[in-house]
Coordinates of C-alpha atoms and ligand atoms in Angstrom, one line a residue:
Chain A
M40 CA 0.0 0.0 0.0
V41 CA 1.2 3.5 -0.9
K42 CA -0.5 6.7 0.1
G43 CA 0.8 10.1 -1.1
K44 CA 0.6 13.2 -3.3
V45 CA 1.0 13.2 -7.1
W46 CA 4.0 14.8 -8.9
K47 CA 3.0 14.9 -12.5
Y48 CA 5.3 15.2 -15.5
G49 CA 5.1 14.5 -19.3
D50 CA 6.2 11.9 -21.9
D51 CA 9.8 10.7 -22.6
V52 CA 11.3 11.8 -19.3
N53 CA 14.9 10.7 -19.8
T54 CA 17.6 9.5 -17.3
D55 CA 19.7 12.6 -17.8
V56 CA 17.0 14.8 -16.3
I57 CA 16.1 12.2 -13.6
F58 CA 19.7 11.9 -12.5
P59 CA 22.3 14.0 -14.3
G60 CA 25.2 12.0 -15.8
K61 CA 27.9 14.2 -14.3
Y62 CA 27.1 12.7 -10.8
T63 CA 27.1 9.0 -11.9
Y64 CA 30.7 8.2 -10.9
T65 CA 31.2 10.5 -8.0
V66 CA 28.0 10.6 -5.9
T67 CA 27.4 7.4 -3.9
D68 CA 25.7 8.4 -0.6
P69 CA 22.0 7.6 -0.7
A70 CA 20.9 11.0 0.8
E71 CA 23.0 12.8 -1.7
I72 CA 21.7 10.7 -4.6
A73 CA 18.2 11.6 -3.4
S74 CA 19.0 15.3 -3.4
H75 CA 19.7 15.2 -7.2
A76 CA 16.4 13.4 -8.0
L77 CA 14.7 15.0 -11.1
E78 CA 17.2 17.9 -10.8
D79 CA 17.1 19.0 -14.4
L80 CA 13.4 18.4 -14.8
D81 CA 12.0 20.0 -11.6
P82 CA 14.5 21.7 -9.3
D83 CA 11.8 21.9 -6.6
F84 CA 11.1 18.2 -6.5
A85 CA 13.9 16.8 -4.3
A86 CA 13.5 19.3 -1.5
N87 CA 9.7 19.0 -1.3
V88 CA 8.9 15.3 -2.0
K89 CA 7.3 13.5 0.9
P90 CA 7.6 9.7 1.7
G91 CA 4.9 7.8 -0.2
D92 CA 4.5 10.5 -2.9
V93 CA 3.8 9.1 -6.4
V94 CA 5.5 10.3 -9.6
V95 CA 2.9 10.2 -12.4
V96 CA 4.1 10.4 -16.0
G97 CA 3.2 9.7 -19.6
R98 CA 5.0 7.4 -22.0
N99 CA 8.5 6.0 -22.0
F100 CA 9.5 7.1 -18.6
G101 CA 13.3 6.6 -17.9
C102 CA 14.5 6.4 -21.5
G103 CA 18.2 7.0 -22.2
S104 CA 21.0 5.7 -20.1
S105 CA 21.2 2.4 -18.1
R106 CA 22.2 4.3 -15.0
E107 CA 20.3 2.8 -12.2
Q108 CA 20.6 5.8 -9.9
A109 CA 17.7 7.1 -12.0
A110 CA 15.5 4.5 -10.1
F111 CA 17.4 4.6 -6.9
C112 CA 17.3 8.4 -6.6
L113 CA 13.5 8.2 -6.6
K114 CA 13.5 5.3 -4.1
Y115 CA 15.9 7.1 -1.8
A116 CA 13.8 10.3 -2.1
G117 CA 10.9 8.3 -0.6
V118 CA 8.8 7.9 -3.8
G119 CA 6.2 5.2 -3.2
A120 CA 5.6 4.3 -6.8
V121 CA 5.9 5.5 -10.4
V122 CA 2.7 5.5 -12.4
A123 CA 3.3 5.7 -16.2
E124 CA 1.6 4.9 -19.5
S125 CA 4.8 3.0 -20.3
F126 CA 8.4 2.6 -19.0
A127 CA 11.7 2.5 -20.9
R128 CA 13.0 -1.1 -20.7
I129 CA 16.2 -0.6 -18.7
F130 CA 14.5 1.8 -16.3
Y131 CA 11.8 -0.8 -15.8
R132 CA 14.4 -3.4 -14.8
N133 CA 16.3 -0.9 -12.6
A134 CA 13.2 0.0 -10.8
I135 CA 12.4 -3.6 -10.0
N136 CA 15.9 -4.0 -8.8
A137 CA 15.6 -0.9 -6.6
G138 CA 12.4 -2.3 -5.1
L139 CA 10.6 0.8 -6.5
P140 CA 7.0 -0.3 -7.5
M141 CA 5.7 0.6 -10.9
V142 CA 2.2 0.9 -12.2
V143 CA 1.5 0.7 -15.9
S144 CA -1.8 2.5 -16.6
K145 CA -3.1 4.0 -19.9
D146 CA -5.7 6.1 -18.2
A147 CA -4.6 7.1 -14.7
P148 CA -1.8 9.5 -15.8
D149 CA -4.3 11.6 -17.8
A150 CA -6.7 11.8 -14.9
L151 CA -4.2 13.0 -12.3
V152 CA -2.5 16.3 -11.7
T153 CA 0.2 17.5 -9.3
G154 CA -0.9 17.6 -5.8
D155 CA -3.8 15.1 -6.1
P156 CA -3.8 12.6 -3.2
V157 CA -3.8 8.9 -4.3
D158 CA -3.5 5.5 -2.8
I159 CA -2.3 2.4 -4.5
D160 CA -3.0 -1.2 -3.5
F161 CA -0.5 -3.4 -5.3
T162 CA -2.0 -6.8 -4.4
A163 CA -5.4 -5.7 -5.6
G164 CA -3.9 -3.9 -8.6
E165 CA -5.9 -0.7 -7.8
L166 CA -5.1 3.0 -7.8
R167 CA -7.6 5.2 -6.0
A168 CA -7.9 8.9 -6.7
A169 CA -9.3 11.5 -4.3
D170 CA -12.6 11.8 -6.3
G171 CA -13.2 8.1 -5.7
K172 CA -12.2 7.0 -9.2
V173 CA -10.5 3.6 -9.3
F174 CA -8.0 2.6 -11.9
T175 CA -7.0 -1.0 -12.1
F176 CA -3.6 -2.3 -13.4
P177 CA -2.1 -5.7 -14.0
P178 CA 0.1 -7.0 -11.2
L179 CA 3.8 -7.5 -11.9
P180 CA 4.8 -11.1 -13.2
P181 CA 5.6 -13.4 -10.2
E182 CA 9.4 -13.6 -11.0
V183 CA 9.5 -9.9 -10.8
M184 CA 7.2 -9.4 -7.8
A185 CA 9.5 -11.7 -5.8
I186 CA 12.3 -9.2 -6.3
V187 CA 10.2 -6.1 -5.5
E188 CA 8.8 -7.9 -2.4
A189 CA 12.3 -8.8 -1.2
G190 CA 12.9 -5.0 -1.3
G191 CA 15.1 -5.1 -4.4
L192 CA 17.6 -7.3 -6.2
V193 CA 20.3 -6.9 -3.6
E194 CA 18.1 -8.4 -0.8
Y195 CA 16.8 -11.0 -3.2
V196 CA 20.3 -12.3 -4.1
K197 CA 21.4 -12.0 -0.5
R198 CA 18.6 -14.4 0.5
R199 CA 19.4 -16.7 -2.3
L200 CA 23.1 -16.9 -1.5
N201 CA 22.2 -17.6 2.2
R202 CA 19.9 -20.4 1.4
Chain B
M173 CA 5.2 -19.9 -38.9
G174 CA 8.9 -19.5 -38.1
K175 CA 10.5 -17.5 -35.4
P176 CA 12.4 -14.2 -35.5
F177 CA 16.0 -14.0 -34.1
A178 CA 15.1 -13.2 -30.5
E179 CA 12.6 -16.0 -30.1
K180 CA 15.1 -18.4 -31.7
I181 CA 17.9 -17.5 -29.4
F182 CA 15.6 -17.4 -26.3
S183 CA 14.2 -20.8 -27.2
A184 CA 17.7 -22.2 -27.7
R185 CA 18.9 -20.9 -24.4
A186 CA 15.8 -22.1 -22.5
G187 CA 15.8 -25.5 -24.2
R188 CA 12.1 -25.1 -25.0
D189 CA 9.7 -23.1 -27.2
V190 CA 9.7 -19.5 -25.9
V191 CA 7.2 -16.9 -27.0
P192 CA 7.3 -13.1 -26.6
G193 CA 6.3 -11.9 -23.1
E194 CA 7.7 -15.0 -21.4
I195 CA 10.3 -14.6 -18.8
I196 CA 13.2 -17.0 -18.8
T197 CA 16.4 -17.3 -16.7
V198 CA 19.5 -17.1 -18.7
E199 CA 23.3 -17.5 -18.3
P200 CA 24.9 -14.8 -20.3
D201 CA 28.2 -15.7 -22.1
Y202 CA 29.7 -12.4 -21.1
V203 CA 28.9 -9.5 -18.8
L204 CA 30.4 -6.1 -19.7
S205 CA 31.1 -3.3 -17.2
H206 CA 33.3 -0.2 -17.5
D207 CA 34.1 2.6 -15.1
N208 CA 31.0 1.6 -13.2
T209 CA 32.7 -1.7 -12.1
A210 CA 33.6 -0.3 -8.7
A211 CA 30.0 0.6 -8.0
I212 CA 28.9 -2.9 -9.2
A213 CA 31.5 -4.4 -6.9
A214 CA 30.1 -2.4 -4.0
T215 CA 26.6 -3.8 -4.7
F216 CA 28.1 -7.3 -5.1
A217 CA 29.6 -7.0 -1.6
K218 CA 26.2 -5.7 -0.3
M219 CA 24.7 -8.9 -1.6
G220 CA 27.0 -10.8 0.7
A221 CA 28.9 -12.3 -2.3
E222 CA 32.6 -12.7 -2.1
K223 CA 33.9 -14.6 -5.2
V224 CA 32.7 -14.0 -8.7
L225 CA 31.1 -17.3 -9.8
H226 CA 32.5 -17.2 -13.4
P227 CA 35.3 -14.6 -13.5
E228 CA 36.1 -15.7 -17.1
R229 CA 32.7 -14.3 -18.2
L230 CA 33.5 -10.8 -17.0
V231 CA 34.8 -8.2 -19.5
I232 CA 35.8 -4.9 -18.0
V233 CA 36.9 -2.0 -20.0
L234 CA 38.0 1.4 -18.6
D235 CA 36.7 4.0 -21.1
H236 CA 34.3 6.5 -19.7
C237 CA 36.6 8.9 -18.1
V238 CA 40.1 8.0 -19.2
P239 CA 42.7 9.0 -18.3
A240 CA 41.1 10.0 -15.0
A241 CA 40.0 13.6 -15.0
D242 CA 40.5 14.1 -11.3
A243 CA 41.4 12.4 -8.0
K244 CA 37.9 11.0 -7.6
H245 CA 37.9 9.3 -11.0
A246 CA 41.4 8.1 -10.4
E247 CA 40.4 6.5 -7.2
N248 CA 37.5 4.8 -9.0
H249 CA 39.9 3.3 -11.6
K250 CA 42.2 2.2 -8.8
K251 CA 39.4 0.4 -7.0
I252 CA 38.5 -1.4 -10.3
R253 CA 42.1 -2.5 -10.8
E254 CA 42.2 -3.9 -7.3
F255 CA 38.9 -5.7 -7.8
V256 CA 40.2 -7.2 -11.1
A257 CA 43.4 -8.5 -9.4
E258 CA 41.5 -9.8 -6.4
Q259 CA 38.9 -11.7 -8.5
G260 CA 41.3 -12.9 -11.2
V261 CA 39.4 -11.2 -14.0
E262 CA 41.5 -12.0 -17.1
H263 CA 39.5 -9.9 -19.6
F264 CA 40.4 -6.5 -18.3
Y265 CA 41.2 -3.6 -20.6
D266 CA 42.8 -0.6 -18.9
V267 CA 42.9 3.0 -19.9
G268 CA 43.7 3.6 -23.5
R269 CA 42.5 0.3 -25.1
G270 CA 39.3 1.9 -26.3
I271 CA 35.5 2.2 -25.9
C272 CA 33.9 -1.0 -24.6
H273 CA 31.6 -1.3 -27.6
Q274 CA 34.5 -1.4 -30.0
V275 CA 36.8 -3.4 -27.7
L276 CA 34.4 -6.4 -27.2
P277 CA 34.1 -7.0 -31.0
E278 CA 37.8 -6.5 -31.6
E279 CA 38.8 -8.8 -28.7
G280 CA 36.5 -11.6 -30.0
F281 CA 33.8 -11.5 -27.3
A282 CA 31.0 -10.2 -29.6
R283 CA 30.3 -13.0 -32.0
P284 CA 27.2 -14.4 -33.8
G285 CA 24.9 -16.4 -31.5
R286 CA 26.4 -15.1 -28.3
L287 CA 24.3 -13.7 -25.4
I288 CA 26.0 -10.7 -23.9
L289 CA 24.6 -8.4 -21.3
G290 CA 26.3 -5.2 -20.3
S291 CA 25.9 -2.5 -17.7
D292 CA 25.7 0.1 -20.4
S293 CA 22.7 0.9 -22.6
H294 CA 24.7 0.8 -25.9
T295 CA 25.5 -2.9 -25.3
T296 CA 23.0 -3.4 -28.2
T297 CA 26.0 -2.7 -30.5
Y298 CA 27.0 -6.4 -30.7
G299 CA 23.8 -7.3 -32.5
A300 CA 25.7 -5.9 -35.5
L301 CA 27.7 -9.2 -35.3
G302 CA 24.7 -11.4 -34.8
A303 CA 24.8 -11.6 -31.0
F304 CA 21.9 -11.0 -28.7
S305 CA 23.1 -8.2 -26.6
A306 CA 21.3 -5.8 -24.3
G307 CA 21.9 -3.3 -21.5
I308 CA 21.2 -4.0 -17.9
G309 CA 21.6 -2.1 -14.6
R310 CA 24.4 -2.2 -12.2
S311 CA 22.7 -4.4 -9.6
E312 CA 21.8 -6.9 -12.3
A313 CA 25.4 -7.1 -13.3
A314 CA 26.3 -7.7 -9.7
A315 CA 23.6 -10.4 -9.5
I316 CA 25.1 -12.1 -12.6
W317 CA 28.6 -12.0 -11.0
A318 CA 27.1 -13.6 -7.9
T319 CA 24.8 -16.2 -9.4
G320 CA 25.7 -16.5 -13.1
E321 CA 22.2 -15.8 -14.2
I322 CA 19.4 -13.3 -14.6
W323 CA 15.8 -13.0 -15.8
L324 CA 15.0 -11.8 -19.3
M325 CA 11.7 -11.2 -21.0
C326 CA 11.5 -12.5 -24.6
P327 CA 10.7 -9.4 -26.7
E328 CA 8.4 -9.0 -29.7
S329 CA 10.3 -8.6 -33.0
V330 CA 10.1 -5.9 -35.7
R331 CA 11.9 -6.2 -39.0
M332 CA 13.1 -3.1 -40.9
N333 CA 13.8 -3.8 -44.5
M334 CA 16.3 -1.4 -46.2
T335 CA 16.5 -0.9 -49.9
G336 CA 18.5 1.3 -52.2
E337 CA 21.9 2.8 -52.3
F338 CA 23.1 5.8 -50.2
A339 CA 23.8 9.1 -52.0
R340 CA 27.3 10.5 -51.7
G341 CA 27.9 12.0 -48.3
V342 CA 24.9 10.1 -46.8
G343 CA 25.3 6.9 -44.7
P344 CA 24.2 4.6 -41.9
K345 CA 24.1 7.4 -39.3
D346 CA 21.7 9.4 -41.5
L347 CA 19.6 6.3 -41.9
I348 CA 19.3 5.5 -38.2
L349 CA 18.6 9.1 -37.3
S350 CA 15.8 9.2 -39.9
I351 CA 14.4 5.9 -38.5
I352 CA 14.4 7.2 -35.0
G353 CA 12.8 10.4 -36.1
D354 CA 10.2 8.3 -37.8
V355 CA 9.3 5.8 -35.0
G356 CA 10.1 8.1 -32.1
A357 CA 12.1 7.6 -28.9
D358 CA 9.8 4.9 -27.7
G359 CA 8.8 3.6 -31.1
M360 CA 10.5 0.2 -30.6
L361 CA 10.1 0.0 -26.8
Y362 CA 11.0 -3.5 -25.5
K363 CA 11.4 -4.7 -29.2
S364 CA 14.0 -6.8 -30.8
V365 CA 14.7 -4.9 -34.0
E366 CA 16.1 -6.7 -37.0
F367 CA 17.8 -4.6 -39.7
A368 CA 17.6 -6.5 -43.0
G369 CA 17.4 -6.0 -46.8
E370 CA 19.7 -5.4 -49.7
T371 CA 21.2 -2.2 -48.2
M372 CA 22.5 -4.1 -45.2
E373 CA 24.3 -6.5 -47.6
V374 CA 26.5 -3.8 -49.0
M375 CA 26.9 -1.8 -45.8
S376 CA 30.2 -2.3 -43.9
V377 CA 30.2 -4.0 -40.4
A378 CA 31.1 -0.5 -39.0
G379 CA 27.8 0.7 -40.5
H380 CA 25.9 -2.3 -39.0
M381 CA 27.3 -1.2 -35.7
V382 CA 26.0 2.3 -36.0
L383 CA 22.5 0.9 -36.5
A384 CA 22.7 -1.6 -33.7
N385 CA 24.3 0.9 -31.4
M386 CA 21.5 3.5 -31.8
S387 CA 18.6 1.0 -31.7
V388 CA 18.4 1.7 -28.0
E389 CA 17.5 5.3 -28.8
M390 CA 14.2 4.2 -30.1
G391 CA 13.6 2.0 -27.0
A392 CA 14.7 -1.3 -28.5
K393 CA 15.9 -4.1 -26.3
N394 CA 18.4 -5.2 -28.9
G395 CA 19.3 -4.6 -32.5
Y396 CA 20.3 -7.4 -34.9
V397 CA 21.9 -7.8 -38.3
A398 CA 22.0 -11.3 -39.7
P399 CA 25.7 -12.3 -40.2
N400 CA 26.5 -12.1 -43.9
D401 CA 29.7 -12.2 -46.1
K402 CA 30.9 -8.8 -44.7
T403 CA 30.5 -10.1 -41.1
A404 CA 32.4 -13.3 -42.0
E405 CA 35.2 -11.3 -43.6
W406 CA 35.4 -9.0 -40.5
L407 CA 35.5 -11.9 -38.1
A408 CA 38.1 -13.7 -40.2
S409 CA 40.3 -10.7 -40.1
R410 CA 40.9 -11.1 -36.4
E411 CA 41.6 -13.9 -34.0
S412 CA 38.2 -15.5 -33.7
A413 CA 36.9 -18.1 -31.4
E414 CA 34.3 -20.7 -32.5
Y415 CA 30.8 -19.5 -32.8
E416 CA 27.4 -20.7 -33.9
A417 CA 25.3 -18.1 -35.7
V418 CA 21.6 -17.9 -35.0
Y419 CA 19.4 -16.7 -37.9
P420 CA 15.7 -15.8 -38.0
D421 CA 13.6 -18.4 -39.8
A422 CA 12.9 -17.5 -43.5
D423 CA 9.2 -17.5 -42.7
A424 CA 9.4 -15.8 -39.4
S425 CA 6.5 -13.7 -38.3
Y426 CA 7.1 -10.3 -37.0
E427 CA 4.9 -7.9 -34.9
S428 CA 5.4 -5.5 -37.8
E429 CA 7.7 -4.9 -40.8
L430 CA 8.8 -1.4 -41.9
E431 CA 10.3 -0.5 -45.2
Y432 CA 13.0 2.2 -45.7
D433 CA 14.4 3.2 -49.1
V434 CA 17.7 5.1 -48.6
T435 CA 18.0 6.3 -52.2
D436 CA 16.8 9.8 -51.7
L437 CA 17.8 10.1 -48.0
P438 CA 19.5 13.4 -47.3
P439 CA 22.0 14.0 -44.5
M440 CA 20.0 14.1 -41.2
V441 CA 20.5 15.7 -37.8
A442 CA 18.9 15.2 -34.4
K443 CA 18.3 18.7 -33.0
P444 CA 18.4 19.5 -29.2
H445 CA 17.4 18.0 -26.8
T446 CA 16.1 14.6 -27.9
V447 CA 17.4 12.0 -30.4
D448 CA 14.0 11.7 -32.2
N449 CA 13.9 15.5 -32.9
V450 CA 15.2 14.7 -36.4
A451 CA 15.4 16.9 -39.5
P452 CA 17.2 17.0 -42.8
V453 CA 20.4 19.0 -42.5
E454 CA 19.0 21.7 -44.8
E455 CA 16.7 22.8 -42.0
V456 CA 19.6 23.8 -39.7
V457 CA 22.4 24.7 -42.1
G458 CA 24.1 27.8 -40.9
T459 CA 23.6 27.3 -37.2
A460 CA 26.8 28.4 -35.5
V461 CA 28.7 25.8 -33.5
D462 CA 31.4 26.2 -30.9
Q463 CA 32.6 22.6 -30.9
V464 CA 32.4 19.5 -33.2
V465 CA 33.0 16.0 -31.7
L466 CA 34.0 13.3 -34.1
G467 CA 34.1 9.8 -32.5
T468 CA 32.4 7.8 -29.7
C469 CA 31.1 4.3 -29.8
T470 CA 28.6 5.3 -32.5
N471 CA 30.9 6.9 -35.1
G472 CA 34.6 6.6 -34.0
R473 CA 35.6 3.8 -36.5
E474 CA 37.9 3.8 -39.5
D475 CA 35.1 4.4 -42.0
D476 CA 34.1 7.5 -40.0
L477 CA 37.5 9.0 -39.6
E478 CA 38.4 8.4 -43.2
E479 CA 35.1 10.0 -44.4
A480 CA 35.8 13.0 -42.2
A481 CA 39.5 13.1 -43.4
R482 CA 38.4 13.3 -47.1
I483 CA 36.4 16.4 -46.3
L484 CA 39.1 18.0 -44.0
E485 CA 42.0 17.3 -46.4
D486 CA 43.5 20.6 -47.5
R487 CA 40.9 22.5 -45.6
T488 CA 40.9 24.3 -42.2
V489 CA 38.7 24.1 -39.2
A490 CA 36.9 27.5 -38.9
S491 CA 38.3 29.8 -36.3
G492 CA 36.2 29.9 -33.2
C493 CA 35.3 26.3 -33.7
R494 CA 37.0 23.3 -31.9
L495 CA 37.2 19.9 -33.6
L496 CA 37.8 17.1 -31.1
V497 CA 38.5 13.6 -32.4
F498 CA 38.0 10.4 -30.3
P499 CA 38.8 7.1 -32.1
A500 CA 36.8 4.2 -30.7
S501 CA 39.8 2.1 -30.0
R502 CA 43.6 2.0 -30.0
E503 CA 43.5 -0.3 -33.1
I504 CA 41.5 2.3 -34.9
W505 CA 43.8 5.1 -33.6
R506 CA 46.7 3.2 -35.2
E507 CA 44.8 2.5 -38.4
A508 CA 44.0 6.2 -38.8
M509 CA 47.6 7.0 -38.1
K510 CA 48.8 4.7 -40.9
S511 CA 46.0 5.6 -43.4
G512 CA 46.8 9.3 -43.3
A513 CA 43.4 10.1 -41.8
F514 CA 45.0 11.7 -38.7
E515 CA 47.3 13.7 -40.8
A516 CA 44.5 15.2 -42.8
I517 CA 42.4 15.9 -39.7
E518 CA 45.3 17.3 -37.6
G519 CA 46.5 19.3 -40.6
A520 CA 43.1 21.0 -40.7
G521 CA 43.4 21.9 -37.1
G522 CA 41.5 19.0 -35.5
I523 CA 42.6 17.9 -32.1
I524 CA 43.3 14.1 -31.9
M525 CA 42.5 12.7 -28.5
N526 CA 42.9 9.3 -26.9
A527 CA 40.6 6.4 -27.6
G528 CA 37.7 6.7 -25.1
C529 CA 34.3 8.2 -24.5
G530 CA 35.7 11.8 -24.2
P531 CA 33.1 14.4 -23.5
C532 CA 30.2 12.2 -24.7
L533 CA 28.7 11.9 -21.2
G534 CA 29.9 15.2 -19.9
A535 CA 32.7 14.0 -17.6
H536 CA 35.8 15.6 -19.2
E537 CA 37.9 16.2 -22.3
G538 CA 35.8 18.9 -23.9
V539 CA 32.6 19.5 -21.9
L540 CA 30.6 22.5 -23.0
A541 CA 30.0 25.9 -21.4
P542 CA 26.5 27.3 -20.8
G543 CA 25.2 28.8 -24.1
E544 CA 27.6 26.8 -26.3
V545 CA 26.5 24.7 -29.3
C546 CA 28.1 21.4 -30.2
L547 CA 27.6 19.0 -33.2
S548 CA 28.6 15.5 -32.3
T549 CA 28.6 12.1 -34.0
A550 CA 27.6 10.5 -30.7
N551 CA 24.2 8.9 -30.0
R552 CA 22.6 11.2 -27.4
N553 CA 21.9 14.9 -27.2
F554 CA 19.9 15.1 -24.0
K555 CA 19.9 18.2 -22.0
G556 CA 22.9 18.3 -19.7
R557 CA 24.6 15.3 -21.5
M558 CA 27.8 17.2 -22.2
G559 CA 28.2 18.9 -18.9
T560 CA 25.6 21.7 -18.7
P561 CA 21.9 21.8 -19.3
E562 CA 22.4 25.2 -20.9
A563 CA 24.3 23.8 -24.0
E564 CA 22.7 22.6 -27.2
I565 CA 23.8 19.3 -28.9
Y566 CA 23.1 18.3 -32.5
L567 CA 23.8 14.8 -33.6
A568 CA 24.9 14.0 -37.1
S569 CA 27.2 11.8 -39.3
P570 CA 31.0 12.1 -39.5
A571 CA 30.7 13.7 -43.0
T572 CA 28.3 16.4 -41.6
A573 CA 30.6 16.8 -38.6
A574 CA 33.6 17.5 -40.8
A575 CA 31.8 19.9 -43.1
T576 CA 30.4 21.7 -40.0
A577 CA 33.9 22.0 -38.5
V578 CA 35.2 23.6 -41.8
E579 CA 32.4 26.2 -41.8
G580 CA 32.0 26.7 -38.0
R581 CA 28.3 26.4 -38.8
I582 CA 26.2 23.3 -39.5
A583 CA 26.9 22.4 -43.1
D584 CA 25.6 20.0 -45.7
P585 CA 28.5 17.6 -46.5
R586 CA 27.3 16.9 -50.0
G587 CA 28.9 20.1 -51.2
Y588 CA 32.3 18.7 -50.1
L589 CA 32.5 15.2 -51.6
Ligands
SF4_66 S1 31.0 6.8 -26.2 FE1 29.3 7.8 -25.2 S2 27.6 6.5 -25.7 FE2 29.4 5.3 -26.2 S3 29.9 4.1 -24.3 FE3 31.0 6.0 -24.2 S4 29.7 7.4 -23.0 FE4 28.4 5.7 -23.7

């Protein structure tokens, strides 16, 4: 379950504006990584995002580089989920590995604006908007859900190695 | 109905019939990492792993910020060298060997039928040699080091059929830019894209690499060119291990097929700040540029340097414009030295740099100042890519880059050849 406020952006949000390339080899501290989240897209985001807030976007979110800080910076910033019409492939993988839940919905992004309160139930596959509107989405495939549920790939592999 | 390349290779690896959308667990033949190796090693340690399960499957190339730009980058490289020694990684290529996406083909790792995953989005490049190759994230690379395997979803396949012959001064880069402009940055999301048709038969392997390299810029999972005579010749020219090519079935069914005739294709550019913001060069001719970058893993090969050299020979780089040249590998550096390409480029006022990524990702060796304009032969022009979000980056072919350097303004190369 995730409960938070919507931060709404458009289509084709790329990894360079989510997490600028110039930091990729030098910034490693989680708090500092979080402080650069969406830096070149919305300079107000990192300072104002609250735990559980939901980033809502259009098509092809996370296109561009394979840098996984693009997913981790959102996770570390406390983002509860990303809701998109579609995700770029590597970002999709990186988000799973970061334990950052994703919701693919054709209709929800259009219906939501910045500031809207929403809650998301991942097991039921439901996103509820403030006006009572409910959007349903398909749950993640089981192989993938196991990784998200473990809290990310690191935890998942750790458990596997310990078995 | 037969199967396209991706479904064939997934089925072969899984030992059963695999259809698009199915997730399978695979053991990649090789895992690539570069300057991000130290970060992967940190995640590897966090996983509680100590020894890499198959060190012989790791290929590590230092290329992104080489030689180190500052103490922090130097420390990063040092950590990687220590990790390599500690884990007994034999396939390690230190500063100066070249850009990973050229080094893996040259060193014999990228071969037909291989499955290669890399912690770099342009790992798609090896599809030019008939491999299935795709980019993955850092934690995933760490997971493969620890367990030898990873999950992959079998993609849908799209075939692009190319016909016709390029006009003078027009080539593979113009073609891929026009395709990306046509289908959009997400047009091939999750897809396996097969480049086929008569044009591919005459195109050089370097040209195939340009297409496969940039297939990720339209969202593709991988790009693929069926190995042909040119591929065989290229492979035979170097020390080459055994390989077994995988081809799509002749009656394969594709999610869609697209046709492109290159006959009347003009030189193309991608305008700031997205790769799919594509226009014929005519539209931007005359735009003043401060810097031209020739090279990178997209267009830093012999073909590219020679094409540029033909234009720069007996001409001069415009004053107020910097031309920076980054060959994709040391081998190419030497070739260009021997062929006279460097002499022509240097004679025109170009600056020959070391083999490596250079300013492509904004780390060093020619980053831009706010307000500057750069035309680059790289694959990405996102805001901030070359060091500051206030610079503008145009992407184009080596020929367009050379003509632009001569004029100090974006120029149509057809007038020069
Ligand atoms: S040259 Fe540029 S695109 Fe290619 S691997 Fe290096 S940074 Fe990436």
